Structures are given as C-alpha cells and as structure tokens.
Amino acid sequence: MPTKLPVIGVSRREFLELTALGAGVAVLPAGCASSGPTFLTGTERSTLAVLADHVLPQDKQPGGAALGVVDYIERLMTAFEFTPPRIFADGPFSNRNPYPAASGGVASTQYPADAFVNFLPLDRVQEAAWRLKLYGSVGVPGGGPNDAVLGPQKGMRDILRDGVAALHAAVPQGIGKLSSNDLELQLLHLADFRALMVQLTIEGCFCAPEYGGNKGGEGWQIAHFQGDTQPLGNTIYDPVLSDYRENPNFPVSTIDPGPDPEPLDDQTIALFTSIASSQAP
Amino acid sequence: MATTTTNPKIIGNQSLTQFDVLIVGSGAGASATANVLTAAGKKVLMLEAGVNGYRNLDNSDWSKVSTNFSNDELKLLFRNYIMPHQEIEPRTYRQNESAGDRTYTGEVNSMPKTVGGAAVHADVKTPRFAPNDFKLGTLLGPIADANFADWPWTYDDLEPFYSYVEKAIGVQGLDGSDPFAGPRSSTYPMPPGVPMYAGQLISDGAKKLGYHPFPYPTAVTSRPYKGRPACNDCGFCGQYGCPIHAKCTPAVTLLRDALLTGNLQLQSETRAVKILTNASGTSVTGIQVIGPDGKLQTFTADRYVLGMSPIEDARLCFLSSTAGIGNSSGMVGRNLTFHFQTLAAGIWNQRVHGHRGRTVTHGISDFRGTPGDPNHPMGGVVEFGAPDNVIGEALDYFNQIGLIGDRLKASMRQSPLRDHLMVITMHAEDAPQVTNRVDLDPAVRDLDGLPVPRITYSNHKFELDARAFYGPKMVEILQMAGTQWAFVAPADPISISRHVFGTLRAGTDSTTSVCDATGKFHDLDNLYGTGSSLFPTSSGYNPYLTITTVGTHVGATMVSPDSPLSALPAA
C-alpha cells in the first residue's frame, strides 16, 4: 500500500512522487504477466521492446520498453486466458488517492482499496467484439458478421505475429541495429502493424498501471499528468464554508503555481505556427 | 487476484410479471418517462441493450450504491466499455442515394449503450432551448430543401416541465446570466461550481468583444444534493461515467427514483429486435428481444415506448416491418438532424490545464442567432471545452501530426494539445431535410445477423453558412483570450456528434409527422416515442435537459392526458 498522506498541501513534486510510489506498489504482482499465460515468444518480446522505444524513446526518463509496453501487450493478447478476461478494469477507484475528509476541505488519511486490479466480466456483445478484435475472423466460430461484404478481419494477435515476422524477414540482422529513420522506412511497408504497434505502445505508456504498462506511473510523470484523481479530485467542497477548497498544487480556477516544468520549445512553436497558418481562417 | 462478480442484469422489482408499460431503452428520455409512470403506480418494464455499470442502483441507501465507472481513459475511450464496437455493431453512411449502398462502414454518431443511456458519458450541460426554437417552421418560413417545422409544444408549455426536471435531477447555473435564455419560473437548484481557469480566460476574451459569457448550466452537483456529493472536479468528466455520482445522469437520478418506487423492473443486456403488432398493424402486441444468453424472448405490456435513440428507434421500426412500423406518413427515419459542430482550437504559450475540471464551465449564446436575420444567422451555443487526456493526446500527435519518437515524447512533456489547449465548440442548428434519414443497410449486419442502420446525410447550406459566419468570430474570441495560436478545425467528413434528433418527428399533422403531441404514434394506439427522436428540429443548445423534459412530458401525458402537469411527482 502507498504511504498514506493527506494530499492537499503537499508540493507538486511531492505529489508526483507520491502518486508514482502508489502506482508502483499498486501494480499487479511483479512477474504476473511473465508467469502467467503467454502469447509472445522471446524473440517477439525483444522486437516489440525495440519498437516500443522507437515510438517513445528512452532518455533521462523511461521509454516505451521500460514503461512496460511489452507486458501491456502480453496481457491484452492473453486476456481471454483469464476469468474474467482482462479487458476492462473495475472501478470506481484505485488506491492512489485518499478520500476527502468529512469536513475542513482537506484530504483524509483513508484510502480506498484498489478496484482497478479486478477485471469486469464481459457481456455477450463485449465478448464477441473482443474475441474478434484479438483473434480475427479466422479465430472465432463463424467469423465476423460482415466478412462476406467487407472482407475478413485480421486479429491483433496475427497482426503482431505477422508484423514481427515480416520485419525479421526484411531485416535478418535484427532491427535493433537500425537507425530510427531506417526502422520507420521498414515499418512504412507494414501499415497495419505499425498503426497497431503505435496504438498499443501509447496505451501501454499512459494507461492506468493496473493494465500492465505505465510502470510506476512514470508515463504520467513524463506527461506531468496526475493520473486518476478520485476519490479526492481536485476540489473539495467544505460544508462549513459552503464553498470549495482547491488543491493549491493542482488548482482548477487559477494558473498552476511555480514555473512551467517544460515550456514549449522552438521546434514545438515552429510546428504549431505552421499548423495554425495552414488552417482556415 | 480478486475478481469482480457480474452486476445484476435484472434490477428493480424482480417479482413483477405483468406490465402496464414497456419502455425500450434506459437513457434520458426513457428514464424520464419511467419516472413519471412509476410514480403514478404504473408497472413498467424497461429493456436496455447495454451493460449495467452500477452495483445496487436500486438500493435506497446511497452508501450501498457503487459503480464500475472510473478515471480510466483506456477502458472508457479506447476499449469501449460502453461504446458500440464497430467490428460487430457498425453503422453505414452515404451522402445521398446516388452514392450507392454505402460509402463508409464504422462509427456514425454512435452513442453509448449502458444502463442510464448515452448521458452516462456526457458532461451533461443543461441549457434550456430558447422560446424561438419551438416555432422555427413559422419563424423561418419555407427554405428550399429544408423541412423546418414547429414543435407541437411551445416553450411556455414545457417551461414548468423544465423547472421540474432541473430540480429533480439537480442542475447548477447562475440565474439571469444568459441574456438569450427564455423566462424561468424557478431559480437554478444549485449555484455554479468551481470555474475552470481556461474557461475564465476565454470568457474574458468574449467579454472584450461584447459577447455575454455565462457559467454553463450543467447537471453536475456543486453542493451535496439528494444524497450525492458535490463534484470534486476530478478532470475525467466528458466521455466518462462519474465514479462519485456527482454527474446528474439518468441512472443516478430519475431512473433510480423510478427503481425505488418498486414499480420498475429493468433488464439489461437485452436487445430489442422486433416490434410485434396485430394483423392490421394498429396495435403493438409485444417486443421481441435477444437476451443476455443470446436467445429470443418476447415481452408484453399494455403500452410501449421507444426510447433508445433516434437512429436505433428508427432502425427497430424498419427491423419490424419492411415499410416501417407507424410509417403511413413515410416520415419514419427521416428529418434526421445532428448538431453541426464547428470547433475552434486555441493554444496558449502557458499551461492552462483545461483537462482539470468539469470539461466545460463557460459558454456564450450570442451565436444562436435570430430567425430571418442575415446579420445574425442561426448557429448555436458555444461551449468552452477541455481537451483529451494523455492517451488521446499522444494519439493525436501521432495520427494528426505524424509525431513519433523524440518529438512525440517532447510533445507529451510540453503538452501543447492538452495542458495548453482549449477547444470551443458551436452546436449549430442543423436544417432538417426529408432526405437525411435512417434506414437499413442492405448487406451489412450486426453480431446477431440483423441489418445495421444506414445513415444518409448531407449538409444544408443553412448550417454551412452559419459555420462560415461564426467560425472566424470564434477564432477572434480565442485570440482575445490570449492564445498564441487559434484556428477553426476542419469539419468531420462524417458526423460523430452525439447530439442526434428526429426520425420519429412529433407534430399535429399525421401526414408529415410520425408521432402526435402526446408522443404516441399517429398510426398505432399503444406505441409511443420519447426523447430526442420526437424533436422536429435540433435547436442550437445541448439536448440533455430538453430530452429529459420531453420524456417527462410524454410520461405525464400518458398518465394524465388532460392535465399532464398534475402527473408530475414531487421533485
């Protein structure tokens, strides 16, 4: 369990450290993904790790691989080997934030249990949809409902497996030695695989940690993002004052305190100047 | 690892077996109708296609009520916990009949399917429609290729119902703050909550240009209200179910009120697939459904209400009869309207954390317009709204701009499209057209092998002119608010607006409308529409409050045809 401290009043840095600590401990038991059912081979895991870092590189902070993208993908690909399938985490709260106190407009020291570690049973429609997404038309009885009209649907598992195989065929020496540009050139021949890999990498970097990615909440730290905030939220209604108290470190109605942690740089400014000038009016 | 048990598929009074009314759908209109009916002692069966995201919703003790909804971007926005899955529930689209069977298959105005309906995901803004909105057929007169019509109710007719609904569900707002709003017989039940920083910046910009920004009326608690806590501005509002029930959505307001009467039974994961009628087609005899186990079943009642959504209501009419149930007018599925949304993006040099708060806390009605005034064309309310959360932000950098690698990571750190961005949206009146319609796709099917809805839709000059007129003015507001960059975003080639209206248009003339002023189908003696399917026109305001108000009016008229106001339960 995370250290239980009232959050209102701690500094922005301290809060991020606190939420990171909470997220790190709240993650499903270490090794859960690798000790459970697996879909990916060792070679596939290595390749996907390189690609995860291609999408979000390692620097002073972790990249996609260190954030757990491969574990995130493994959990999704094996979702149906668990009961209930690991598709939708439960709610309403993780254990990263305390309840508000009954009065005073401050946080309490009471934290909810982490409901995100549990997964929800799927209904008939959700199960049909997710089996089709993961296994494709060939992997579900009767195929997809519109295979005859729109063509069969390829499942995520096959897109990943075939994509890695195609990359290995095209680059027998291994993609780890390619420059980022050369890797992009290879991926451009594998449009479906590239799109899926980027989607899954981004999800795995910035999802709730209970899904297996965003290790230690470090993806959220990269983005200066609080993550889930319930049940505390950013404001607390004080019934004595008949008004709200805002978290001074994450205010709603005023500008953030302190300096901007990472202001827009010249490249971003140039990019958005270009984008804005290309739009009408 | 602990697991979660399935939430009950049947809630409410499970001992009921005979029903006065069967309602298909559990959203805003359906729940409002059920609330009035059950308060009057009518036994009601409600069928909902989606999952039940609540635990103990039918328990009178709020401390026992909980939910699966959470601050989980992945679950709600990318894994589609409650949104339809396009692989098995697509819709199809074409611009007009000459375009062929379809030009697109996928998401077209899809809305969540879940207990409590689409409003679960909304940020539940609740402006009333204005008095003029109910008589645009008269005020605008004939317009080529458009089909404006007066509503069968005036603002004055509905005003007491608006007041009732605002109090019954809980609405925050500031009395007198919108000079374009209609007269009110009651004050807002709650004052405005905490204003978003960026909303204030844009309001200041709008004021400098002579506009009239106001705290947005919203069905979110700003005080503890009827056992629910005050909103804590968690930042996961629009597109999320509320984990603490501070959003005054149907599930935790009128639907729960109906459940607590003991007169309602709600069956979820139950998809209506056919309306059964007598041989002459004048009376409904049952609703055929596919239940949670995939098996067909039929339910009966004395009267029936369609309350899913305009597109799904019309689809069910066509699934039930090739010509369409209740379609002697030929108008079932037609006059489909959306809100034609114009989006202007503003990016500041500094962080404005628009993602923190209730998604929208301010707006203006200055662009709603005046009928027939070319210098003030009819657009819609403009809301000052928040951007995506982090997964959506990162995907925008990749999908919209092509960023990957170092620049993707730098962008996530600097966050121009989240921490620096606000988007203001005009929900403009969409001119109704007979040719804009819902029917069944001839070949594309859902998971049960049933034809999916096909949307045939093209814009009218009416709304395109409003966009051209007001788009630059929206940019001016953002510039005046201190943004570094401001521009109008390209229009969606295929509408994804969740504001959908028409298909069962209500009116007094049975040759030009589907339902009458009570909501009853002209052609059938025991079938009703409710909610936004009945809307003759789209107005230019967010629809949740008016959907609920119309649904309340339908229920009240079913209970007391001569004096519907007398049928309203205590708010």
CSV table of N, CA and C in Angstrom, one decimal, chain B residues 99-169:
chain,number,residue,atom,x,y,z
B,99,ALA,N,-25.1,7.9,-54.2
B,99,ALA,CA,-23.7,7.4,-53.8
B,99,ALA,C,-23.6,5.9,-53.7
B,100,GLY,N,-24.7,5.2,-53.9
B,100,GLY,CA,-24.7,3.7,-53.8
B,100,GLY,C,-25.2,3.3,-52.5
B,101,ASP,N,-24.9,2.0,-52.2
B,101,ASP,CA,-25.4,1.4,-51.0
B,101,ASP,C,-24.8,2.0,-49.7
B,102,ARG,N,-23.5,2.3,-49.8
B,102,ARG,CA,-22.8,3.0,-48.7
B,102,ARG,C,-21.4,3.4,-49.2
B,103,THR,N,-20.9,4.4,-48.5
B,103,THR,CA,-19.5,4.8,-48.8
B,103,THR,C,-18.6,4.6,-47.6
B,104,TYR,N,-19.2,4.3,-46.5
B,104,TYR,CA,-18.4,4.1,-45.2
B,104,TYR,C,-19.1,3.2,-44.3
B,105,THR,N,-18.3,2.4,-43.6
B,105,THR,CA,-18.8,1.5,-42.6
B,105,THR,C,-18.0,1.6,-41.3
B,106,GLY,N,-18.7,1.9,-40.2
B,106,GLY,CA,-17.9,2.2,-39.0
B,106,GLY,C,-18.8,3.0,-38.0
B,107,GLU,N,-18.1,3.9,-37.4
B,107,GLU,CA,-18.8,4.7,-36.4
B,107,GLU,C,-19.5,5.9,-37.1
B,108,VAL,N,-20.8,6.0,-36.9
B,108,VAL,CA,-21.6,7.2,-37.4
B,108,VAL,C,-22.5,7.6,-36.2
B,109,ASN,N,-22.2,8.6,-35.6
B,109,ASN,CA,-23.0,9.1,-34.5
B,109,ASN,C,-23.3,8.0,-33.4
B,110,SER,N,-22.3,7.2,-33.2
B,110,SER,CA,-22.6,6.1,-32.2
B,110,SER,C,-22.7,6.7,-30.8
B,111,MET,N,-23.5,6.1,-30.0
B,111,MET,CA,-23.7,6.5,-28.6
B,111,MET,C,-23.6,5.4,-27.7
B,112,PRO,N,-23.2,5.6,-26.4
B,112,PRO,CA,-23.0,4.5,-25.5
B,112,PRO,C,-24.3,3.7,-25.3
B,113,LYS,N,-24.1,2.4,-25.1
B,113,LYS,CA,-25.2,1.6,-24.7
B,113,LYS,C,-24.9,1.1,-23.3
B,114,THR,N,-25.7,1.5,-22.3
B,114,THR,CA,-25.5,1.1,-20.9
B,114,THR,C,-26.7,1.5,-20.1
B,115,VAL,N,-26.8,1.0,-19.0
B,115,VAL,CA,-27.9,1.4,-18.1
B,115,VAL,C,-27.8,2.9,-17.8
B,116,GLY,N,-28.8,3.6,-18.1
B,116,GLY,CA,-28.7,5.1,-17.9
B,116,GLY,C,-28.5,5.8,-19.2
B,117,GLY,N,-28.1,5.0,-20.3
B,117,GLY,CA,-28.1,5.6,-21.6
B,117,GLY,C,-26.8,6.4,-21.9
B,118,ALA,N,-26.9,7.1,-23.0
B,118,ALA,CA,-25.7,7.8,-23.5
B,118,ALA,C,-25.3,9.0,-22.6
B,119,ALA,N,-26.2,9.5,-21.8
B,119,ALA,CA,-25.9,10.6,-20.9
B,119,ALA,C,-24.8,10.2,-19.9
B,120,VAL,N,-24.6,8.9,-19.6
B,120,VAL,CA,-23.6,8.5,-18.7
B,120,VAL,C,-22.3,9.1,-19.1
B,121,HIS,N,-22.0,9.1,-20.4
B,121,HIS,CA,-20.7,9.6,-20.8
B,121,HIS,C,-20.6,11.1,-21.0
B,122,ALA,N,-21.8,11.8,-20.9
B,122,ALA,CA,-21.8,13.2,-21.2
B,122,ALA,C,-21.2,14.0,-20.1
B,123,ASP,N,-20.9,15.3,-20.4
B,123,ASP,CA,-20.6,16.2,-19.4
B,123,ASP,C,-21.8,17.0,-19.0
B,124,VAL,N,-22.9,16.5,-19.5
B,124,VAL,CA,-24.3,16.9,-19.0
B,124,VAL,C,-24.5,18.4,-18.9
B,125,LYS,N,-24.3,19.1,-19.9
B,125,LYS,CA,-24.6,20.5,-19.9
B,125,LYS,C,-26.1,20.7,-20.2
B,126,THR,N,-26.7,21.6,-19.5
B,126,THR,CA,-28.2,21.6,-19.5
B,126,THR,C,-28.8,23.0,-19.8
B,127,PRO,N,-28.3,23.7,-20.8
B,127,PRO,CA,-29.1,24.9,-21.2
B,127,PRO,C,-30.5,24.5,-21.6
B,128,ARG,N,-31.5,25.3,-21.4
B,128,ARG,CA,-32.8,25.1,-22.0
B,128,ARG,C,-32.8,25.5,-23.4
B,129,PHE,N,-33.6,25.0,-24.2
B,129,PHE,CA,-33.9,25.5,-25.6
B,129,PHE,C,-34.6,26.9,-25.4
B,130,ALA,N,-34.4,27.7,-26.3
B,130,ALA,CA,-35.0,29.1,-26.2
B,130,ALA,C,-36.4,29.1,-26.8
B,131,PRO,N,-37.2,30.1,-26.5
B,131,PRO,CA,-38.6,30.1,-27.0
B,131,PRO,C,-38.7,30.0,-28.5
B,132,ASN,N,-37.8,30.6,-29.2
B,132,ASN,CA,-37.9,30.6,-30.7
B,132,ASN,C,-37.7,29.2,-31.2
B,133,ASP,N,-37.0,28.3,-30.5
B,133,ASP,CA,-36.6,27.0,-31.0
B,133,ASP,C,-37.8,26.1,-31.3
B,134,PHE,N,-38.9,26.4,-30.7
B,134,PHE,CA,-40.0,25.6,-30.8
B,134,PHE,C,-41.0,26.0,-31.9
B,135,LYS,N,-40.6,27.0,-32.6
B,135,LYS,CA,-41.5,27.5,-33.7
B,135,LYS,C,-40.7,28.0,-34.9
B,136,LEU,N,-39.7,27.3,-35.2
B,136,LEU,CA,-38.8,27.7,-36.4
B,136,LEU,C,-39.5,27.5,-37.7
B,137,GLY,N,-40.5,26.5,-37.8
B,137,GLY,CA,-41.2,26.4,-39.0
B,137,GLY,C,-41.9,27.7,-39.4
B,138,THR,N,-42.5,28.3,-38.4
B,138,THR,CA,-43.2,29.6,-38.6
B,138,THR,C,-42.2,30.7,-38.8
B,139,LEU,N,-41.3,30.8,-37.9
B,139,LEU,CA,-40.4,31.9,-37.9
B,139,LEU,C,-39.4,32.0,-39.1
B,140,LEU,N,-39.0,30.9,-39.6
B,140,LEU,CA,-38.1,30.8,-40.7
B,140,LEU,C,-38.8,30.8,-42.1
B,141,GLY,N,-40.0,30.3,-42.1
B,141,GLY,CA,-40.8,30.1,-43.3
B,141,GLY,C,-40.1,29.1,-44.2
B,142,PRO,N,-40.6,29.0,-45.4
B,142,PRO,CA,-40.1,27.9,-46.3
B,142,PRO,C,-38.6,28.2,-46.7
B,143,ILE,N,-37.8,27.2,-46.6
B,143,ILE,CA,-36.4,27.3,-47.1
B,143,ILE,C,-36.2,26.1,-48.0
B,144,ALA,N,-35.7,26.4,-49.2
B,144,ALA,CA,-35.5,25.3,-50.2
B,144,ALA,C,-34.8,24.1,-49.7
B,145,ASP,N,-35.3,23.0,-49.9
B,145,ASP,CA,-34.7,21.7,-49.5
B,145,ASP,C,-34.6,21.5,-48.0
B,146,ALA,N,-35.1,22.4,-47.2
B,146,ALA,CA,-35.1,22.2,-45.8
B,146,ALA,C,-36.6,21.9,-45.3
B,147,ASN,N,-36.7,21.4,-44.1
B,147,ASN,CA,-38.0,21.0,-43.7
B,147,ASN,C,-38.2,21.4,-42.2
B,148,PHE,N,-38.0,22.7,-41.9
B,148,PHE,CA,-38.2,23.1,-40.6
B,148,PHE,C,-39.7,23.0,-40.2
B,149,ALA,N,-40.0,22.8,-39.0
B,149,ALA,CA,-41.4,22.6,-38.5
B,149,ALA,C,-41.5,23.2,-37.1
B,150,ASP,N,-42.7,23.6,-36.7
B,150,ASP,CA,-42.9,24.0,-35.3
B,150,ASP,C,-43.1,22.7,-34.5
B,151,TRP,N,-42.7,22.8,-33.3
B,151,TRP,CA,-42.9,21.7,-32.3
B,151,TRP,C,-44.4,21.7,-31.9
B,152,PRO,N,-44.9,20.6,-31.5
B,152,PRO,CA,-46.3,20.5,-31.0
B,152,PRO,C,-46.4,21.1,-29.6
B,153,TRP,N,-45.3,21.6,-29.0
B,153,TRP,CA,-45.3,22.2,-27.7
B,153,TRP,C,-44.5,23.5,-27.9
B,154,THR,N,-45.0,24.6,-27.1
B,154,THR,CA,-44.3,25.8,-27.1
B,154,THR,C,-43.3,25.8,-25.9
B,155,TYR,N,-42.5,26.8,-25.8
B,155,TYR,CA,-41.6,26.9,-24.6
B,155,TYR,C,-42.5,27.1,-23.4
B,156,ASP,N,-43.5,27.8,-23.5
B,156,ASP,CA,-44.4,28.0,-22.3
B,156,ASP,C,-45.0,26.7,-21.9
B,157,ASP,N,-45.4,25.9,-22.9
B,157,ASP,CA,-46.0,24.6,-22.5
B,157,ASP,C,-45.0,23.8,-21.7
B,158,LEU,N,-43.7,23.8,-22.1
B,158,LEU,CA,-42.7,23.0,-21.5
B,158,LEU,C,-42.0,23.6,-20.3
B,159,GLU,N,-42.2,24.9,-20.1
B,159,GLU,CA,-41.4,25.6,-19.0
B,159,GLU,C,-41.6,25.0,-17.7
B,160,PRO,N,-42.8,24.6,-17.2
B,160,PRO,CA,-43.0,24.0,-15.9
B,160,PRO,C,-42.3,22.6,-15.9
B,161,PHE,N,-42.2,22.0,-17.0
B,161,PHE,CA,-41.5,20.7,-17.0
B,161,PHE,C,-40.0,20.9,-16.9
B,162,TYR,N,-39.5,21.9,-17.6
B,162,TYR,CA,-38.1,22.2,-17.4
B,162,TYR,C,-37.8,22.5,-16.0
B,163,SER,N,-38.6,23.3,-15.3
B,163,SER,CA,-38.3,23.6,-13.9
B,163,SER,C,-38.4,22.3,-13.0
B,164,TYR,N,-39.3,21.5,-13.3
B,164,TYR,CA,-39.4,20.2,-12.6
B,164,TYR,C,-38.1,19.4,-12.8
B,165,VAL,N,-37.7,19.2,-14.0
B,165,VAL,CA,-36.6,18.4,-14.3
B,165,VAL,C,-35.3,19.0,-13.7
B,166,GLU,N,-35.1,20.3,-13.8
B,166,GLU,CA,-33.9,20.9,-13.2
B,166,GLU,C,-33.8,20.6,-11.7
B,167,LYS,N,-34.9,20.6,-11.0
B,167,LYS,CA,-34.9,20.4,-9.6
B,167,LYS,C,-34.8,18.9,-9.3
B,168,ALA,N,-35.5,18.1,-10.1
B,168,ALA,CA,-35.5,16.6,-9.9
B,168,ALA,C,-34.1,16.0,-10.1
B,169,ILE,N,-33.4,16.4,-11.1
B,169,ILE,CA,-32.1,15.8,-11.3
B,169,ILE,C,-31.0,16.6,-10.6
